[in-house]
Tab-separated table of C-alpha atoms in Angstrom:
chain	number	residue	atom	x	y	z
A	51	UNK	CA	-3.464	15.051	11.599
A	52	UNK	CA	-2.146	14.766	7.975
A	53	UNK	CA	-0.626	18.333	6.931
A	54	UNK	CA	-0.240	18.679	3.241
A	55	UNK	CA	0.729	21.077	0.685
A	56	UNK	CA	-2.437	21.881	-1.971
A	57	UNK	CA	-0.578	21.033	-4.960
A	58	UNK	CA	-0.418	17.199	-3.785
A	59	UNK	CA	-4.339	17.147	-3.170
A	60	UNK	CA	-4.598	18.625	-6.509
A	61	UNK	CA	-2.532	15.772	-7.937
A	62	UNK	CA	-4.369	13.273	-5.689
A	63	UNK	CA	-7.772	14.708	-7.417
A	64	UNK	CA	-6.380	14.992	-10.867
A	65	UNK	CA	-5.250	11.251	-10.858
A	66	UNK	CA	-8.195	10.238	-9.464
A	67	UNK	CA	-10.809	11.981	-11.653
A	68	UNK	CA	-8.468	10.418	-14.471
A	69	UNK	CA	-8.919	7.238	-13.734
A	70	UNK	CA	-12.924	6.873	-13.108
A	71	UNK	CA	-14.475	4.495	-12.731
A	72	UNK	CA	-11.526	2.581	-12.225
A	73	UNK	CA	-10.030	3.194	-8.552
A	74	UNK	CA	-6.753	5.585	-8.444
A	75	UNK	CA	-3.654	4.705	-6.524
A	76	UNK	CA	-0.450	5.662	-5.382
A	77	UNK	CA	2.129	6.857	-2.702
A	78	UNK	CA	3.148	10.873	-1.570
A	79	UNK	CA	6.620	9.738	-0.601
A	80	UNK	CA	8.612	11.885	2.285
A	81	UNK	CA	11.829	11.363	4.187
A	82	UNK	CA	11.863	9.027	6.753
A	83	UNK	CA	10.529	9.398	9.935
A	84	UNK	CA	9.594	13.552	8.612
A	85	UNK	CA	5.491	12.730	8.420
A	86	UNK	CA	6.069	15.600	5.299
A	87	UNK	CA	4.477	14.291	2.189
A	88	UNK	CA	6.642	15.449	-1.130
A	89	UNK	CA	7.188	13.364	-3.792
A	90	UNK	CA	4.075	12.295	-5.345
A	91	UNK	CA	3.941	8.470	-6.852
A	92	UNK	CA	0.544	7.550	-8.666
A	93	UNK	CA	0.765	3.938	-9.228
A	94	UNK	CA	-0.365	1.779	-11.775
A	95	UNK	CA	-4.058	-0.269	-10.631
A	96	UNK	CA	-2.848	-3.696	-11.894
A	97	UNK	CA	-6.798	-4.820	-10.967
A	98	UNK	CA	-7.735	-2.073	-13.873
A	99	UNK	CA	-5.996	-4.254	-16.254
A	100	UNK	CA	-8.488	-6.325	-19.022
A	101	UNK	CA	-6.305	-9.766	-17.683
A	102	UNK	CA	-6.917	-9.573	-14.045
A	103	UNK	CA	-8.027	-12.786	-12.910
A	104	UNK	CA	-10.647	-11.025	-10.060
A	105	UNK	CA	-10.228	-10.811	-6.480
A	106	UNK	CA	-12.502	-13.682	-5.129
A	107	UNK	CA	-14.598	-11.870	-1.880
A	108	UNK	CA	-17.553	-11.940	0.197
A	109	UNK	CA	-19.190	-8.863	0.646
A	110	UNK	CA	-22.556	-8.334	3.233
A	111	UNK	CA	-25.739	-6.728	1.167
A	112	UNK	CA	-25.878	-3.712	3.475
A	113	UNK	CA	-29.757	-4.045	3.306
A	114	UNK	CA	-30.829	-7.505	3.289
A	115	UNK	CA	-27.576	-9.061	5.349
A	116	UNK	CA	-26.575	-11.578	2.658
A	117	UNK	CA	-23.707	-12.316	1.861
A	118	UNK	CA	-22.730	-11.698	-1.819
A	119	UNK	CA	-20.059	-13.582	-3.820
A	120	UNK	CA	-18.185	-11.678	-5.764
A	121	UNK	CA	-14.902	-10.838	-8.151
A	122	UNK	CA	-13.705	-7.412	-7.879
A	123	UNK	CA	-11.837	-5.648	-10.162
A	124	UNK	CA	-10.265	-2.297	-11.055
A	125	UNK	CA	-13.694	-0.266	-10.075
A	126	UNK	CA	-14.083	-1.900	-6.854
A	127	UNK	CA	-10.469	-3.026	-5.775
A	128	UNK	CA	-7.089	-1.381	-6.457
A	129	UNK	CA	-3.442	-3.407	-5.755
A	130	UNK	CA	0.138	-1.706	-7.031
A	131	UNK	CA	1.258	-3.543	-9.740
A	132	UNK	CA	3.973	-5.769	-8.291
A	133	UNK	CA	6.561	-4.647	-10.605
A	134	UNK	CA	6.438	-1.105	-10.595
A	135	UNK	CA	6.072	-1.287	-6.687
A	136	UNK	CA	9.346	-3.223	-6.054
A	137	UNK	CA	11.494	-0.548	-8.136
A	138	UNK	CA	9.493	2.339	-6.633
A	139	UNK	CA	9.992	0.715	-2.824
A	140	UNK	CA	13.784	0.015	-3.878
A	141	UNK	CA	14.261	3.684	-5.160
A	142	UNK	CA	12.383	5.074	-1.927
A	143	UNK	CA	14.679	3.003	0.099
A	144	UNK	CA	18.106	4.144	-1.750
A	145	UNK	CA	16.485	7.803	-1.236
A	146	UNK	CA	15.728	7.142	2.824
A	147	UNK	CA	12.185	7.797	2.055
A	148	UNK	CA	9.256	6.230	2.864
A	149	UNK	CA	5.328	6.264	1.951
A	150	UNK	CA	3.811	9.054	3.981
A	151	UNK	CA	0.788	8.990	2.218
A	152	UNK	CA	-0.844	5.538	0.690
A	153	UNK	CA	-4.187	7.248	-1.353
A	154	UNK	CA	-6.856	5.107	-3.419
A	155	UNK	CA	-10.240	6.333	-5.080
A	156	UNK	CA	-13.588	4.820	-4.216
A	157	UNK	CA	-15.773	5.410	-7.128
A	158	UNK	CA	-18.886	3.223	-6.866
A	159	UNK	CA	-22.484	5.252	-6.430
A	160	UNK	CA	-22.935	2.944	-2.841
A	161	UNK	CA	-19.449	3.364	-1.463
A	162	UNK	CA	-18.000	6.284	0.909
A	163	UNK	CA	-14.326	7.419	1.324
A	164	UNK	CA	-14.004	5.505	4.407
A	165	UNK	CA	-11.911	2.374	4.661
A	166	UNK	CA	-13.366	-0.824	4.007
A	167	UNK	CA	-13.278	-4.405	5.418
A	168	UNK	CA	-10.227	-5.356	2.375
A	169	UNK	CA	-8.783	-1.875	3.008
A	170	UNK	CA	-8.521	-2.671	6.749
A	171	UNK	CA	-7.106	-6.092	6.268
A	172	UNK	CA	-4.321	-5.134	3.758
A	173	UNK	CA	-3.505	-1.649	5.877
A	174	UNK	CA	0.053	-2.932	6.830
A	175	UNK	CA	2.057	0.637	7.056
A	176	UNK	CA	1.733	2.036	11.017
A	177	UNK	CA	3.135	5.448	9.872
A	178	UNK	CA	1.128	5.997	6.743
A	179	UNK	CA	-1.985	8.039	6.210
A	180	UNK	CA	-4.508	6.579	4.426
A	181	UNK	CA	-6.624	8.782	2.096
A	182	UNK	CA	-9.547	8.043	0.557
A	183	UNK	CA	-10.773	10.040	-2.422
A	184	UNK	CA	-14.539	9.972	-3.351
A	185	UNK	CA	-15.380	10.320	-6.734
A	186	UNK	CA	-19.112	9.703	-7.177
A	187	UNK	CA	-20.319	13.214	-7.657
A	188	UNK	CA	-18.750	14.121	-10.999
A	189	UNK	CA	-17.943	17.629	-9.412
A	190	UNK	CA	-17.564	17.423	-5.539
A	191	UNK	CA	-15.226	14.956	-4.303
A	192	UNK	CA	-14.588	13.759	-0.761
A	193	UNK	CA	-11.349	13.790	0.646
A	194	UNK	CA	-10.832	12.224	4.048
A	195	UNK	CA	-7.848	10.784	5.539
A	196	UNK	CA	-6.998	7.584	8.029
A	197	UNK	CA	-5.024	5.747	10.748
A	198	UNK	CA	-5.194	2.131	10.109
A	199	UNK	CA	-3.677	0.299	13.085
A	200	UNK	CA	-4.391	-3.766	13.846
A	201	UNK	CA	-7.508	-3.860	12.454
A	202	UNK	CA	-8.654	-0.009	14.238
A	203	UNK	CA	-9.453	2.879	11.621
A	204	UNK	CA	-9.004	6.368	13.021
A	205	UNK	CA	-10.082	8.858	11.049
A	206	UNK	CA	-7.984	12.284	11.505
A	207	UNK	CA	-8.072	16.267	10.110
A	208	UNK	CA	-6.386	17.069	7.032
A	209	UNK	CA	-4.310	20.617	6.867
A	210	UNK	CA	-4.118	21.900	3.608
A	211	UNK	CA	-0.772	24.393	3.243
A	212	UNK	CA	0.791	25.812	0.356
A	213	UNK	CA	3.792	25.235	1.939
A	214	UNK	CA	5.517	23.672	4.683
A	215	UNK	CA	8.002	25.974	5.224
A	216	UNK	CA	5.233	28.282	7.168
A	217	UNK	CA	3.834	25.712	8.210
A	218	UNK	CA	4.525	24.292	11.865
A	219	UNK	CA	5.915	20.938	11.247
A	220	UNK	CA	8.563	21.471	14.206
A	221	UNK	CA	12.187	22.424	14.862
A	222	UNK	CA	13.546	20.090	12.173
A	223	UNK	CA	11.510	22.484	9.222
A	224	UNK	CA	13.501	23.046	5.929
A	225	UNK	CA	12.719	24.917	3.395
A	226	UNK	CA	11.059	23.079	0.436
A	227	UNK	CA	13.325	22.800	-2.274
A	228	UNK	CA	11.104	24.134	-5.552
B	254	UNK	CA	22.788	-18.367	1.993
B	255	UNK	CA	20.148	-15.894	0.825
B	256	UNK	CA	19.774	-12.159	1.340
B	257	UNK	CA	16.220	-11.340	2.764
B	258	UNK	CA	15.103	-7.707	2.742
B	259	UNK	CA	12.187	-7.494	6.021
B	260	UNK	CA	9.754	-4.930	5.341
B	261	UNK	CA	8.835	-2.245	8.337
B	262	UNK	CA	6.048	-4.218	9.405
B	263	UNK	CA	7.794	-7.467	9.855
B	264	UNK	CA	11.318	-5.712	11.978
B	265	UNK	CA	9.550	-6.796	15.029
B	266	UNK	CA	10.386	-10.443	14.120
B	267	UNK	CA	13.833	-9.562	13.224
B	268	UNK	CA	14.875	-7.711	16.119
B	269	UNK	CA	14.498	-4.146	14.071
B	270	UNK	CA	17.049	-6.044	11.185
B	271	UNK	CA	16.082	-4.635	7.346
B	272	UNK	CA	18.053	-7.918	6.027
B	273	UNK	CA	18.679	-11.032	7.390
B	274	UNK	CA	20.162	-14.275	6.232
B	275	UNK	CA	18.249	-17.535	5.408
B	276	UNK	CA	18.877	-20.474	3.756
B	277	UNK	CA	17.029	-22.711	1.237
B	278	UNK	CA	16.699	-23.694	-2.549
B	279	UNK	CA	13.022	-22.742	-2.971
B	280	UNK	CA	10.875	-19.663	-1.246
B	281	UNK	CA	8.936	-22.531	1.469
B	282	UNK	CA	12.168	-23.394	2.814
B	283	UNK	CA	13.218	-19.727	2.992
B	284	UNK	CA	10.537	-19.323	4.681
B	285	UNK	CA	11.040	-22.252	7.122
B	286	UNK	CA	14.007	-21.106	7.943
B	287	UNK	CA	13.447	-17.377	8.555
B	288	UNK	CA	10.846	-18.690	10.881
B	289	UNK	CA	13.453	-21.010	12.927
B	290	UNK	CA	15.130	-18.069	13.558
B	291	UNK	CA	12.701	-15.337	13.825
B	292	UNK	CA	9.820	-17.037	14.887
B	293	UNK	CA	5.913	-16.403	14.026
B	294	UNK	CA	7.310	-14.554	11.002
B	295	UNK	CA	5.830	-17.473	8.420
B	296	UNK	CA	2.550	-17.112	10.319
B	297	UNK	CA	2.742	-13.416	8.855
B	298	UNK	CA	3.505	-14.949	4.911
B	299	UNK	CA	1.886	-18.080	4.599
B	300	UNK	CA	-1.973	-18.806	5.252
B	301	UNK	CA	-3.374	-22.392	4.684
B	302	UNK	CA	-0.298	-23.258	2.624
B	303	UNK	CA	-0.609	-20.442	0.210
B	304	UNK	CA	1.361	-17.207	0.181
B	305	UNK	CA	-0.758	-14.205	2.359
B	306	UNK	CA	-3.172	-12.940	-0.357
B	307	UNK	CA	-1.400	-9.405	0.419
B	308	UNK	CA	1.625	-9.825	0.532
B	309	UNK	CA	4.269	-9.740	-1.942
B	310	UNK	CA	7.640	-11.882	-1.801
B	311	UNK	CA	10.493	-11.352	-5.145
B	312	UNK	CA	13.354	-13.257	-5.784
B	313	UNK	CA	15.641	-10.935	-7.137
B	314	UNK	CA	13.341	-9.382	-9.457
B	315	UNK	CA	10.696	-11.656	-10.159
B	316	UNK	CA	7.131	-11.639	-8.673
B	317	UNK	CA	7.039	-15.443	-7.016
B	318	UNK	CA	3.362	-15.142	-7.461
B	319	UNK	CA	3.958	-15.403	-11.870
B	320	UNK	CA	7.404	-17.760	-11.176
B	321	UNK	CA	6.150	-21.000	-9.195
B	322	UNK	CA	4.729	-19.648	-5.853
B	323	UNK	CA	6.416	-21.083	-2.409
B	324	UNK	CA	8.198	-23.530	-5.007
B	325	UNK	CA	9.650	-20.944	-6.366
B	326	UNK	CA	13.676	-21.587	-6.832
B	327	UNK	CA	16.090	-19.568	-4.728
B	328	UNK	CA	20.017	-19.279	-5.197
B	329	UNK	CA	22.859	-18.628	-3.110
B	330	UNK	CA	23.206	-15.424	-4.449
B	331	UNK	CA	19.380	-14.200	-4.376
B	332	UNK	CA	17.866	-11.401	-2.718
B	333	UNK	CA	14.441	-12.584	-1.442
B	334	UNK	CA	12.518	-9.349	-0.706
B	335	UNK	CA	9.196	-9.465	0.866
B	336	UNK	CA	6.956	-6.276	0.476
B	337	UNK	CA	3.763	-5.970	1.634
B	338	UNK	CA	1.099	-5.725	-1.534
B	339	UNK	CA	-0.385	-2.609	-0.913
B	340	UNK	CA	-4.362	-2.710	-1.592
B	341	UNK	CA	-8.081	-1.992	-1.202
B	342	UNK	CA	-11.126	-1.965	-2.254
């Protein structure tokens, strides 16, 4: 189960309705080994940018069963900037943090906010929880969130707290510090 | 010889070690080296001579992917630090 405080999801939806059609991305950073997201990280989509070359990928036509050649870019594929995610991984590292939360945006009229084949292949974080945010409906979004272990997507609950201080995280619970 | 920072994913190769030491002038023999000693760890980086589509490896600061690819050069001094390029569709 991902517990998280509200104001996080509201940051998650606020970054992601910002950046429609393009796909949103980014990291809710927590101390290590705590599974409490705090400190949230959008990132910036470097496949949203007008000189991205295209991803080259195959994709199945889910109603004929042909396969479909294609270049994706920042509305249909997301990837950190390289830049920006070195000196965000170096300061999480110097802070003993680490990304509890990896999010992205599907935004496309046929897609879902459940992982797909490129967002299984690239899931290479064990401890992280993968959320999805829908943003289709211009009003109701989806928010759903993942396990994404060797290839196996489990989806799991989300618990949405105003704080974790009442919430149960275990014995270890501080107090959050704003 | 060359610092190399091992992302989370990759500790199983290095015996749970967040840096090890390698040596090399460019990023392929890095890599050949690392694998030497931590072996099936180039499987993990390399795929049909190319660098893994997503994953990410820096010497010091610079991308390798913009700076020459596996030829990339590496000093002495360098920190080689290979992240995984986190991504989706």
């Amino acid at each position: 189960m991902l517990r998280i405080r509200a104001d996080l999801v509201d940051e998650i939806v606020a970054h992601a309705r910002r950046e429609h059609p393009n796909e949103a991305c980014g990291i809710i950073a927590g101390p290590e080994g705590s599974d409490r997201p705090e400190r949230f990280l959008p990132m910036r989509n470097a496949a949203a940018d007008p000189d991205y070359p295209g991803l080259p990928n195959t994709r199945i036509d889910p109603e004929t069963g042909e396969k479909i050649e294609e270049l994706r870019f920042g509305d249909t594929f997301f990837i950190f900037d390289s830049k920006e995610w070195l000196a965000v991984h170096r300061e999480m590292t110097a802070r003993e943090e680490e990304p509890v939360v990896i999010y992205h945006s599907h935004t496309q009229p046929y897609s879902e906010a459940y992982p797909s084949a490129i967002d299984v292949e690239s899931a290479l974080e064990p401890n992280a929880h993968y959320v999805i945010i829908g943003t289709k409906d211009p009003v109701r979004h989806e928010l759903r969130s993942y396990r994404i272990l060797d290839g196996v997507v489990t989806e799991e609950e989300i618990d949405v707290v105003e704080s974790y201080m009442f919430a149960h995280t275990g014995a270890d619970d501080v107090p959050d510090r704003d | 010889m060359a610092t190399v920072s091992i992302p989370t994913i990759l500790r199983t190769h290095t015996g749970g070690a967040k840096t090890v030491e390698a040596k090399g002038s460019t990023v392929a023999e890095i890599i050949a080296d690392l694998d030497a000693n931590h072996s099936g760890i180039a499987d993990r980086l390399v795929k049909d001579g190319k660098l893994h589509r997503f994953v990410n490896i820096y010497v010091d600061d610079e991308d390798v992917r913009f700076a020459g690819g596996l030829d990339a050069p590496v000093k002495e001094t360098s920190t080689v630090t290979i992240l995984p390029a986190v991504a989706g569709g």
